[in-house]
Short mmCIF file of C-alpha atoms in Angstrom, two decimals:
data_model
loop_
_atom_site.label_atom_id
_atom_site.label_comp_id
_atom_site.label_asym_id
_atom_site.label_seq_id
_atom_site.Cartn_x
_atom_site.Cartn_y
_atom_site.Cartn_z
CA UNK A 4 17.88 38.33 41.57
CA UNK A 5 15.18 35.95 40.82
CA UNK A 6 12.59 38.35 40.03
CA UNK A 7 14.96 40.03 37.35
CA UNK A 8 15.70 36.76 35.64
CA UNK A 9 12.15 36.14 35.29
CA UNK A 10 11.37 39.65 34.57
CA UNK A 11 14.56 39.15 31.71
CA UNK A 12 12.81 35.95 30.32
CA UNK A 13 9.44 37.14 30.17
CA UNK A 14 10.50 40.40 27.91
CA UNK A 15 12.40 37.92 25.61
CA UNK A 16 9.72 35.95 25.37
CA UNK A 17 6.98 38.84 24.73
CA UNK A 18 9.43 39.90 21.67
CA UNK A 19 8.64 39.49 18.25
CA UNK A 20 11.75 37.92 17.02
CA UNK A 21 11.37 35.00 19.68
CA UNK A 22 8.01 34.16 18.55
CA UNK A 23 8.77 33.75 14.72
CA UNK A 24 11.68 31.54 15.76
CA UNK A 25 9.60 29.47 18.15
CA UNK A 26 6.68 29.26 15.78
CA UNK A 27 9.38 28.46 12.72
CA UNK A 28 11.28 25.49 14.88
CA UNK A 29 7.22 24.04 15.54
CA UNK A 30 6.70 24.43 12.16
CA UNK A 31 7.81 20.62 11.28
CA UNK A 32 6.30 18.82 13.98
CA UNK A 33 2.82 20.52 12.83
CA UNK A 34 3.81 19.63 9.52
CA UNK A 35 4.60 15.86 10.70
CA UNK A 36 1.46 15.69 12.54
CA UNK A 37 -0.77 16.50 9.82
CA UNK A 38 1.01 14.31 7.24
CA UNK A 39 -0.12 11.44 10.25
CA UNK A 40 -3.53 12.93 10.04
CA UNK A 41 -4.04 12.15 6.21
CA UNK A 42 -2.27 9.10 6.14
CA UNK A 43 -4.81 7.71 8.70
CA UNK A 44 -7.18 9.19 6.86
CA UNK A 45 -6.61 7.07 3.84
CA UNK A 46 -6.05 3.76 5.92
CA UNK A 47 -9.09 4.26 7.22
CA UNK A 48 -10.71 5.08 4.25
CA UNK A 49 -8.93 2.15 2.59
CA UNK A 50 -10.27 -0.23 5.55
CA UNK A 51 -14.14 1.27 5.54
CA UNK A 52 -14.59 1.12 1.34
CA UNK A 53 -13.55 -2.61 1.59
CA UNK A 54 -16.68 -3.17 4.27
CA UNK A 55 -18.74 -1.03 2.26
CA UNK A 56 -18.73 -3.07 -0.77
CA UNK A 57 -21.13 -5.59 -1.91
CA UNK A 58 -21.04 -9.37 -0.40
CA UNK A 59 -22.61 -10.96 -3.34
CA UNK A 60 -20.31 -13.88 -3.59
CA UNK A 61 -22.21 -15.12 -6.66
CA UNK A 62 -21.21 -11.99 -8.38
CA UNK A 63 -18.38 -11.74 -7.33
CA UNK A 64 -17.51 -15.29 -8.66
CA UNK A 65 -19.13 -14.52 -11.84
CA UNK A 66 -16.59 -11.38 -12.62
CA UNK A 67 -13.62 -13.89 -11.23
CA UNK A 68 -14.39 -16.54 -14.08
CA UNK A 69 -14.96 -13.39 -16.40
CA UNK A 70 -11.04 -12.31 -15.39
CA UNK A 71 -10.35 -15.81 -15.55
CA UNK A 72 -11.94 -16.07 -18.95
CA UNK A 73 -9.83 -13.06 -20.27
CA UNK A 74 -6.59 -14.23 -18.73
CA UNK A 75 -7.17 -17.55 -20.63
CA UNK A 76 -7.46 -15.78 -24.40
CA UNK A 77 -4.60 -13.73 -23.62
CA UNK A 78 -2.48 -16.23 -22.00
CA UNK A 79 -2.02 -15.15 -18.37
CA UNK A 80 -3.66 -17.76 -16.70
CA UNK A 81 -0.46 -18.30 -14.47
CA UNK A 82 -2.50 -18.49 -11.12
CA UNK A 83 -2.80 -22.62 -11.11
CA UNK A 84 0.91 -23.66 -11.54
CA UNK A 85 2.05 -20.59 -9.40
CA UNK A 86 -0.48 -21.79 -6.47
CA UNK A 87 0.75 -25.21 -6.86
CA UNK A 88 4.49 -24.31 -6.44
CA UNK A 89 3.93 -21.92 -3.47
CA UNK A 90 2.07 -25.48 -1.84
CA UNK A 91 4.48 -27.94 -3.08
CA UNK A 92 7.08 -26.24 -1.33
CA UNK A 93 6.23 -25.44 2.45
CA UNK A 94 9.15 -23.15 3.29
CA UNK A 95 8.87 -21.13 0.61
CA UNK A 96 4.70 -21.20 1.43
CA UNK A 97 4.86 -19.86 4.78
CA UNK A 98 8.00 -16.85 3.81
CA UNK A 99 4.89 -15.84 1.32
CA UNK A 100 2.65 -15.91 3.82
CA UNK A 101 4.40 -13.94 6.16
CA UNK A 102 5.28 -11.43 3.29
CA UNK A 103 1.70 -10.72 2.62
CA UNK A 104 0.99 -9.93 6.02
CA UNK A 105 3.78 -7.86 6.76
CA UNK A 106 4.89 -6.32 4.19
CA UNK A 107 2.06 -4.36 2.55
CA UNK A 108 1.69 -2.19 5.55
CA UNK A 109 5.52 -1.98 6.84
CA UNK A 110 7.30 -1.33 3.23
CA UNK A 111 4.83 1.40 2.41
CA UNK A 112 4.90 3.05 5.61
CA UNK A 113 8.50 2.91 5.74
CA UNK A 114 9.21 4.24 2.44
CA UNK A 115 6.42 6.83 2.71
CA UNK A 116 8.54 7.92 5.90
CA UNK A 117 12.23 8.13 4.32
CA UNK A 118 10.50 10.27 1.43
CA UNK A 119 8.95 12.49 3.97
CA UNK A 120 13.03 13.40 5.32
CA UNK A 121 13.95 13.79 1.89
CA UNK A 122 11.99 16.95 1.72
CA UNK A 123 8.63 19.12 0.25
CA UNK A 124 9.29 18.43 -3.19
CA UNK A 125 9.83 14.86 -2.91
CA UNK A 126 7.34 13.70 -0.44
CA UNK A 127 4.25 15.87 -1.97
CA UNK A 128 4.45 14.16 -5.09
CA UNK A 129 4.44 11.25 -3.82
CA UNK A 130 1.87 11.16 -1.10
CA UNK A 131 -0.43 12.26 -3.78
CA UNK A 132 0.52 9.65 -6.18
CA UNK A 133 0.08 7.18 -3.59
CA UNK A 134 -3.36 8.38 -2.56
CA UNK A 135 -4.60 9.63 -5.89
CA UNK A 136 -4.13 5.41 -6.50
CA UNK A 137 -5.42 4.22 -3.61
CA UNK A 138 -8.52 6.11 -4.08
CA UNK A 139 -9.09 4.80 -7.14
CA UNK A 140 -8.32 1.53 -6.37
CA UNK A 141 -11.13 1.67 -3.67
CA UNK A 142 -13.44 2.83 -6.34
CA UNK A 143 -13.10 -0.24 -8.42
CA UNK A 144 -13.52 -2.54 -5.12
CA UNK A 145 -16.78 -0.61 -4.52
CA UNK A 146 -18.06 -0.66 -8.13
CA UNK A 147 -16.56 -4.57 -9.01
CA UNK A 148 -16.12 -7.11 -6.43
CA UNK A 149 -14.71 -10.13 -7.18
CA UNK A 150 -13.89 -13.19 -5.76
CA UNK A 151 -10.13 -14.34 -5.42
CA UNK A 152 -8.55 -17.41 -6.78
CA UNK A 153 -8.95 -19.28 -3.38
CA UNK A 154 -12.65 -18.56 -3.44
CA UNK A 155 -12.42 -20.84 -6.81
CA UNK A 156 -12.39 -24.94 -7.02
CA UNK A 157 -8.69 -26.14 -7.84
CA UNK A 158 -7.14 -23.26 -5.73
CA UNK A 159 -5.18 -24.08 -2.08
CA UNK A 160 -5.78 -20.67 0.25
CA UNK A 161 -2.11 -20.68 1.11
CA UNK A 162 -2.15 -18.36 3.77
CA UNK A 163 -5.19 -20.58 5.57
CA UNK A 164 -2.75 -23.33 4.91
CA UNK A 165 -0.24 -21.95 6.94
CA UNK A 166 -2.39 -20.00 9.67
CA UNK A 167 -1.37 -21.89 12.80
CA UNK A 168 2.10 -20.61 12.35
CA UNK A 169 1.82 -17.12 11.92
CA UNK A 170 -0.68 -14.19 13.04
CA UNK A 171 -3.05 -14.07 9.88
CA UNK A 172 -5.89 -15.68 10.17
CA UNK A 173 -7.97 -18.43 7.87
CA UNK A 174 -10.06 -15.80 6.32
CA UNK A 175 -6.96 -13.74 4.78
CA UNK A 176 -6.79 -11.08 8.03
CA UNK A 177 -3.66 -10.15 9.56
CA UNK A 178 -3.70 -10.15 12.46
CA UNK A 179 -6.14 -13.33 13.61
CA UNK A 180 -9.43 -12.36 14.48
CA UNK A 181 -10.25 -9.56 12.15
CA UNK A 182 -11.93 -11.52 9.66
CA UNK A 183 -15.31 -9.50 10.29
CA UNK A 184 -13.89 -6.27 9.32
CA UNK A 185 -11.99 -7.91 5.64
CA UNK A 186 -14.16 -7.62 2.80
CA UNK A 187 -12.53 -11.00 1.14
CA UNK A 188 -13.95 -9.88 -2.42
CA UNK A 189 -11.81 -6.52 -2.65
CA UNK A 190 -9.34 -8.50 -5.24
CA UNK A 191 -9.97 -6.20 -8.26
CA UNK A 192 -7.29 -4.39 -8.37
CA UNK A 193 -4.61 -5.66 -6.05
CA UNK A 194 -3.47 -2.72 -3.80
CA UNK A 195 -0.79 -5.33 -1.90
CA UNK A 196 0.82 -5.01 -6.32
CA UNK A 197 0.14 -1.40 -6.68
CA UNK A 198 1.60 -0.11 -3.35
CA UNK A 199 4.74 -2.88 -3.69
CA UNK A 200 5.07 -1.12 -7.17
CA UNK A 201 4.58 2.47 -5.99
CA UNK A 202 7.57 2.19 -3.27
CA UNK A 203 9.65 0.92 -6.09
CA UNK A 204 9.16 3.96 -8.69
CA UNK A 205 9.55 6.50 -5.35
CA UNK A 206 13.06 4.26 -4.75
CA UNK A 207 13.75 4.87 -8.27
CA UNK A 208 13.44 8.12 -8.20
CA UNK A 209 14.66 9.66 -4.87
CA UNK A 210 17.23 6.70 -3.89
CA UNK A 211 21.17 7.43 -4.24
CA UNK A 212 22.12 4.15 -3.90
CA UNK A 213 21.71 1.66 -6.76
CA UNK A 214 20.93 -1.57 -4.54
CA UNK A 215 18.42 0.44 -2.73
CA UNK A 216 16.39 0.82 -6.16
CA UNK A 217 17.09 -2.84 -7.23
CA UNK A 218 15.95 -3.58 -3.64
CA UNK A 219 12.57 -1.53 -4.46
CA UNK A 220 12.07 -3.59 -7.82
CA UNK A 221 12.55 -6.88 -5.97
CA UNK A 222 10.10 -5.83 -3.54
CA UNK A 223 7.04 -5.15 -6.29
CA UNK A 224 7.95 -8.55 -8.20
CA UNK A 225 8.12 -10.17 -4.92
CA UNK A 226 4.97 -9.39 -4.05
CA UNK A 227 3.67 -10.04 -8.03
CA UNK A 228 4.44 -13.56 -6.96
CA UNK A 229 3.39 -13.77 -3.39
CA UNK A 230 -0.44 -12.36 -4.13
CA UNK A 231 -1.01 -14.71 -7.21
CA UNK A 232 0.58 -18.18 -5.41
CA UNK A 233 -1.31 -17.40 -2.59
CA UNK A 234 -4.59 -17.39 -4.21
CA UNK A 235 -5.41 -14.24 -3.19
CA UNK A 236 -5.13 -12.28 -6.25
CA UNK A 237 -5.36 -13.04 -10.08
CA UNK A 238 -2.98 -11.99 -12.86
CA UNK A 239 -4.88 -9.03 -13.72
CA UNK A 240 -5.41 -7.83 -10.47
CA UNK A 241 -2.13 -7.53 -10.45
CA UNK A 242 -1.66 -6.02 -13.60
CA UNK A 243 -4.45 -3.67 -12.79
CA UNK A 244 -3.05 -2.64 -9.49
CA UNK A 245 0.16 -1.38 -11.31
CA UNK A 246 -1.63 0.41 -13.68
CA UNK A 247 -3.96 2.62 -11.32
CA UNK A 248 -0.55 3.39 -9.45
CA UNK A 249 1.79 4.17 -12.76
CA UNK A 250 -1.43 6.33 -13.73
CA UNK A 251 -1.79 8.10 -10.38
CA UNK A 252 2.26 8.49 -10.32
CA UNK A 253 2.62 9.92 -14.17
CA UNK A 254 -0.38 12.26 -13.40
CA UNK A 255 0.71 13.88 -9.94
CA UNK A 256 4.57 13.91 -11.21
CA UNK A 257 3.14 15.96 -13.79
CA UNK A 258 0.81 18.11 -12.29
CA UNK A 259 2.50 19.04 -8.91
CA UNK A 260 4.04 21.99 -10.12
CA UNK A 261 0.91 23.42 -11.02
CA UNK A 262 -1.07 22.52 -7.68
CA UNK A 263 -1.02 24.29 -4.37
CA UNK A 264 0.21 22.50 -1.04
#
C-alpha cells in the first residue's frame, strides 16, 4: 500500500503540469528575494560611496560657506533660527533626533515594501525612481563634499546634544559606534529630504486613502525641518535632495513603459 502511494506521488510529481504549477507558486518568493538582493545592493552602495569620498574638511568647508553664500543672496539662510529653536526647546530636540535616526531607513523601507504588494507596475517604477536618485545623489557626494552646518561656528550639533539619550552617536551615526564608517561631509544633497520626499509622491500616487497621502507629505516636511535644525543639512541640500528625486521620479514614470524588467 505504501509502495503504491509513493509510486502515485512520484508519477505526479514527474508530470509536466505539476512542475509549471510548482515553479509558478515559487515564482514570487524568487521574485521577493531578488528585489532583497538589489535593495542591499544600493544600501551598500549608498554606505561605501559615502567612505569613498574625499575628507578634505577645508574643502569641504569652503563649498559650505559657498552654499551658505548663495542661500544668503537668495534668502534661504533659515539654518540659524531653525537650529536655535530645535535647542531652545529640548523635547522637541530629542523627537528630531530620534526622527533622523529612525526614520530615514524605516519609512523608506516600509513604503518600498507596501508598493512591492501593490504589484509589477507599481513597484518597478518606483524602485527605479528611488535608485535612479540615490545614485545620483551618491555622485554629487563623491564629486562635492561639503561640510554640514554643525561643522560651522554658531551651529549646536543637535543630535550630539542629545546623544546620551538615544542610540546615535556624537559624530551623527546611528547606531553609536559607527562613526568610522560615516563620511560626515556627504551633506550635498540630503538623501534623509529626497527619500522623505520620494515615499510621499509613491503615497500620492498608489495610496487609496487620503490621510495616508497627507501622512506621506507630513513625513517629507517633517524631515525638511528635522535635517536643517539639526545642523546636519543646509537649505539647499535640502532643496537639492528633492530635486534629484522629482527628476529621477518624472524620468522613470515616463520611461517605464518603454524599458524591459
Amino acid at each position: 500500500m505504501r509502495e503504491n502511494v509513493i509510486a502515485e506521488s512520484e508519477a505526479i510529481i514527474g508530470t509536466p503540469g505539476f512542475r509549471r504549477t510548482f515553479w509558478r507558486r515559487l515564482a514570487p518568493v524568487g521574485a521577493g528575494l531578488r528585489e532583497l538582493v538589489l535593495i542591499t545592493v544600493l544600501y551598500v552602495g549608498y554606505t561605501s560611496s559615502r567612505l569613498l569620498a574625499s575628507n578634505d574638511r577645508e574643502a569641504a568647508v569652503h563649498r559650505a560657506n559657498e552654499l551658505l553664500r548663495i542661500e544668503r543672496a537668495v534668502r534661504l539662510n533659515w539654518e540659524h533660527p531653525i537650529n536655535e529653536f530645535f535647542v531652545r526647546h529640548d523635547t522637541i530636540g530629542l523627537l528630531a533626533c530620534f526622527w533622523y535616526a529612525t526614520a530615514h531607513y524605516i519609512v523608506t523601507a516600509g513604503v518600498l515594501v507596501w508598493v512591492y504588494f501593490k504589484g509589477r507596475d507599481a513597484y518597478v517604477p518606483a524602485r527605479r525612481a528611488l535608485m535612479v536618485a540615490t545614485i545620483f545623489a551618491l555622485t554629487l557626494y563623491l564629486m562635492l563634499p561639503t561640510a554640514p552646518p554643525r561643522f560651522m561656528d554658531g551651529f549646536t550639533d543637535v543630535l550630539a546634544l542629545h546623544a546620551d539619550q538615544g542610540w546615535w552617536g556624537g559624530d551623527a551615526s546611528a547606531p553609536k559606534g559607527m562613526g568610522h564608517i560615516t563620511n560626515e561631509l556627504a551633506a550635498f544633497p540630503s538623501l534623509h529630504a529626497g527619500w522623505s520626499l520620494w515615499c510621499a509622491l509613491v503615497l500620492q500616487r498608489y495610496a487609496r486613502w487620503r490621510i495616508v497621502k497627507v501622512l506621506g507629505w507630513i513625513g517629507a516636511f517633517v524631515t525638511a525641518a528635522v535635517v536643517v535644525g539639526t545642523a546636519n543639512h543646509w537649505v539647499l541640500d535640502v532643496m537639492v535632495g528633492w530635486m534629484v528625486v522629482i527628476g529621477g521620479v518624472v524620468a522613470v514614470w515616463e520611461l517605464t513603459p518603454r524599458l524591459p524588467e
